[in-house]
PDB file of C-alpha atoms in Angstrom:
ATOM      1  CA  ASP A   1       0.000   0.000   0.000  1.00 51.00           C
ATOM      2  CA  GLN A   2       1.491   3.320  -1.054  1.00 78.00           C
ATOM      3  CA  ASN A   3       1.071   6.510   0.941  1.00 87.00           C
ATOM      4  CA  ALA A   4       0.048  10.021   0.016  1.00 89.00           C
ATOM      5  CA  PHE A   5      -1.234  13.041   1.827  1.00 90.00           C
ATOM      6  CA  ARG A   6      -4.434  14.966   1.397  1.00 90.00           C
ATOM      7  CA  VAL A   7      -4.342  18.743   1.220  1.00 91.00           C
ATOM      8  CA  HIS A   8      -8.015  19.401   0.431  1.00 90.00           C
ATOM      9  CA  ALA A   9     -11.316  17.490   0.262  1.00 90.00           C
ATOM     10  CA  VAL A  10     -14.671  18.814  -0.966  1.00 92.00           C
ATOM     11  CA  ASP A  11     -17.846  17.643  -2.677  1.00 94.00           C
ATOM     12  CA  ASP A  12     -17.466  20.216  -5.472  1.00 95.00           C
ATOM     13  CA  GLU A  13     -15.311  18.902  -8.324  1.00 95.00           C
ATOM     14  CA  ALA A  14     -14.701  22.374  -9.774  1.00 96.00           C
ATOM     15  CA  GLU A  15     -13.388  23.636  -6.426  1.00 94.00           C
ATOM     16  CA  ALA A  16     -11.153  20.573  -6.057  1.00 94.00           C
ATOM     17  CA  LEU A  17      -9.762  21.103  -9.567  1.00 95.00           C
ATOM     18  CA  ALA A  18      -9.065  24.772  -8.793  1.00 93.00           C
ATOM     19  CA  VAL A  19      -7.180  23.833  -5.614  1.00 91.00           C
ATOM     20  CA  MET A  20      -5.300  21.093  -7.475  1.00 92.00           C
ATOM     21  CA  ASN A  21      -4.280  23.601 -10.144  1.00 92.00           C
ATOM     22  CA  GLU A  22      -3.067  26.079  -7.508  1.00 88.00           C
ATOM     23  CA  VAL A  23      -1.088  23.432  -5.607  1.00 89.00           C
ATOM     24  CA  SER A  24       0.396  22.049  -8.847  1.00 91.00           C
ATOM     25  CA  HIS A  25       2.234  25.337  -9.370  1.00 91.00           C
ATOM     26  CA  ARG A  26       4.398  24.429  -6.352  1.00 89.00           C
ATOM     27  CA  TYR A  27       4.320  20.614  -6.361  1.00 89.00           C
ATOM     28  CA  GLU A  28       4.366  18.342  -9.408  1.00 89.00           C
ATOM     29  CA  ASP A  29       3.095  15.177  -7.678  1.00 92.00           C
ATOM     30  CA  VAL A  30      -0.438  16.473  -7.082  1.00 93.00           C
ATOM     31  CA  TYR A  31      -3.512  14.584  -8.254  1.00 93.00           C
ATOM     32  CA  LEU A  32      -7.278  14.373  -7.773  1.00 93.00           C
ATOM     33  CA  SER A  33      -8.670  11.322  -6.017  1.00 91.00           C
ATOM     34  CA  PRO A  34     -12.469  10.933  -6.048  1.00 92.00           C
ATOM     35  CA  LEU A  35     -14.045   9.046  -3.166  1.00 88.00           C
ATOM     36  CA  SER A  36     -17.645   7.825  -3.102  1.00 88.00           C
ATOM     37  CA  SER A  37     -19.525   7.141   0.106  1.00 83.00           C
ATOM     38  CA  GLY A  38     -23.085   6.065  -0.565  1.00 86.00           C
ATOM     39  CA  ALA A  39     -24.760   8.784  -2.610  1.00 89.00           C
ATOM     40  CA  LEU A  40     -22.048  11.304  -1.747  1.00 90.00           C
ATOM     41  CA  ARG A  41     -18.945  11.894  -3.833  1.00 93.00           C
ATOM     42  CA  TYR A  42     -15.906  13.753  -2.547  1.00 92.00           C
ATOM     43  CA  TYR A  43     -12.838  14.959  -4.384  1.00 95.00           C
ATOM     44  CA  GLN A  44      -9.540  14.799  -2.561  1.00 93.00           C
ATOM     45  CA  VAL A  45      -6.518  16.790  -3.675  1.00 93.00           C
ATOM     46  CA  ARG A  46      -3.474  14.689  -2.797  1.00 93.00           C
ATOM     47  CA  LEU A  47       0.281  14.656  -3.170  1.00 92.00           C
ATOM     48  CA  GLY A  48       2.197  11.436  -3.632  1.00 92.00           C
ATOM     49  CA  PRO A  49       2.515   8.563  -3.796  1.00 90.00           C
ATOM     50  CA  PHE A  50       5.442   8.009  -1.453  1.00 91.00           C
ATOM     51  CA  ARG A  51       7.321   4.776  -0.798  1.00 89.00           C
ATOM     52  CA  SER A  52       6.635   4.851   2.938  1.00 89.00           C
ATOM     53  CA  ARG A  53       4.368   6.493   5.471  1.00 89.00           C
ATOM     54  CA  ASP A  54       7.456   8.126   7.036  1.00 92.00           C
ATOM     55  CA  GLU A  55       8.428   9.662   3.676  1.00 91.00           C
ATOM     56  CA  ALA A  56       4.861  10.957   3.235  1.00 90.00           C
ATOM     57  CA  ALA A  57       4.848  12.387   6.768  1.00 91.00           C
ATOM     58  CA  GLN A  58       8.182  14.147   6.220  1.00 91.00           C
ATOM     59  CA  ARG A  59       6.960  15.734   2.987  1.00 88.00           C
ATOM     60  CA  ALA A  60       3.636  16.662   4.643  1.00 90.00           C
ATOM     61  CA  ARG A  61       5.547  18.532   7.363  1.00 90.00           C
ATOM     62  CA  GLU A  62       7.506  20.432   4.686  1.00 88.00           C
ATOM     63  CA  VAL A  63       4.321  21.365   2.826  1.00 86.00           C
ATOM     64  CA  SER A  64       2.566  22.349   6.079  1.00 88.00           C
ATOM     65  CA  ARG A  65       5.240  24.997   6.632  1.00 88.00           C
ATOM     66  CA  THR A  66       3.894  26.769   3.519  1.00 84.00           C
ATOM     67  CA  GLY A  67       0.432  27.070   5.095  1.00 84.00           C
ATOM     68  CA  VAL A  68      -1.133  24.084   3.328  1.00 82.00           C
ATOM     69  CA  GLN A  69      -2.841  21.627   5.683  1.00 84.00           C
ATOM     70  CA  ALA A  70      -1.715  18.051   5.100  1.00 86.00           C
ATOM     71  CA  LEU A  71      -3.097  14.731   6.326  1.00 86.00           C
ATOM     72  CA  VAL A  72      -1.188  11.512   5.535  1.00 89.00           C
ATOM     73  CA  VAL A  73      -3.526   8.876   4.057  1.00 83.00           C
ATOM     74  CA  GLY A  74      -3.266   5.416   2.508  1.00 75.00           C
ATOM     75  CA  GLU A  75      -3.396   5.090  -1.247  1.00 60.00           C
ATOM     76  CA  ALA A  76      -6.138   2.466  -1.469  1.00 59.00           C
ATOM     77  CA  ASP A  77      -8.815   4.353  -3.395  1.00 45.00           C
ATOM     78  CA  ARG A  78      -9.092   4.952  -7.149  1.00 45.00           C
ATOM     79  CA  ARG A  79      -6.794   7.645  -8.502  1.00 46.00           C
ATOM     80  CA  VAL A  80      -7.484  10.058 -11.360  1.00 45.00           C
ATOM     81  CA  GLU A  81      -4.407  11.792 -12.737  1.00 40.00           C
ATOM     82  CA  ARG A  82      -4.502  15.468 -13.664  1.00 41.00           C
TER      83      ARG A  82
END
């Protein structure tokens, strides 16, 4: 299981794409990961994948210093590249 970290999650795809575009100006490993839960669909903006959870956590700390909130997550759900 690979690791990534989430920097944004919303139910509005257009908003998620706008955030992804903004973040991609600073980080090249950003992607959109949709997540369905029942009738709801969320769009997660993530960075990764990383080889280990420790590597993801280290990078998340670096990104957090720029004011972007980061939450390390597993990479089990379906991934849609930008």
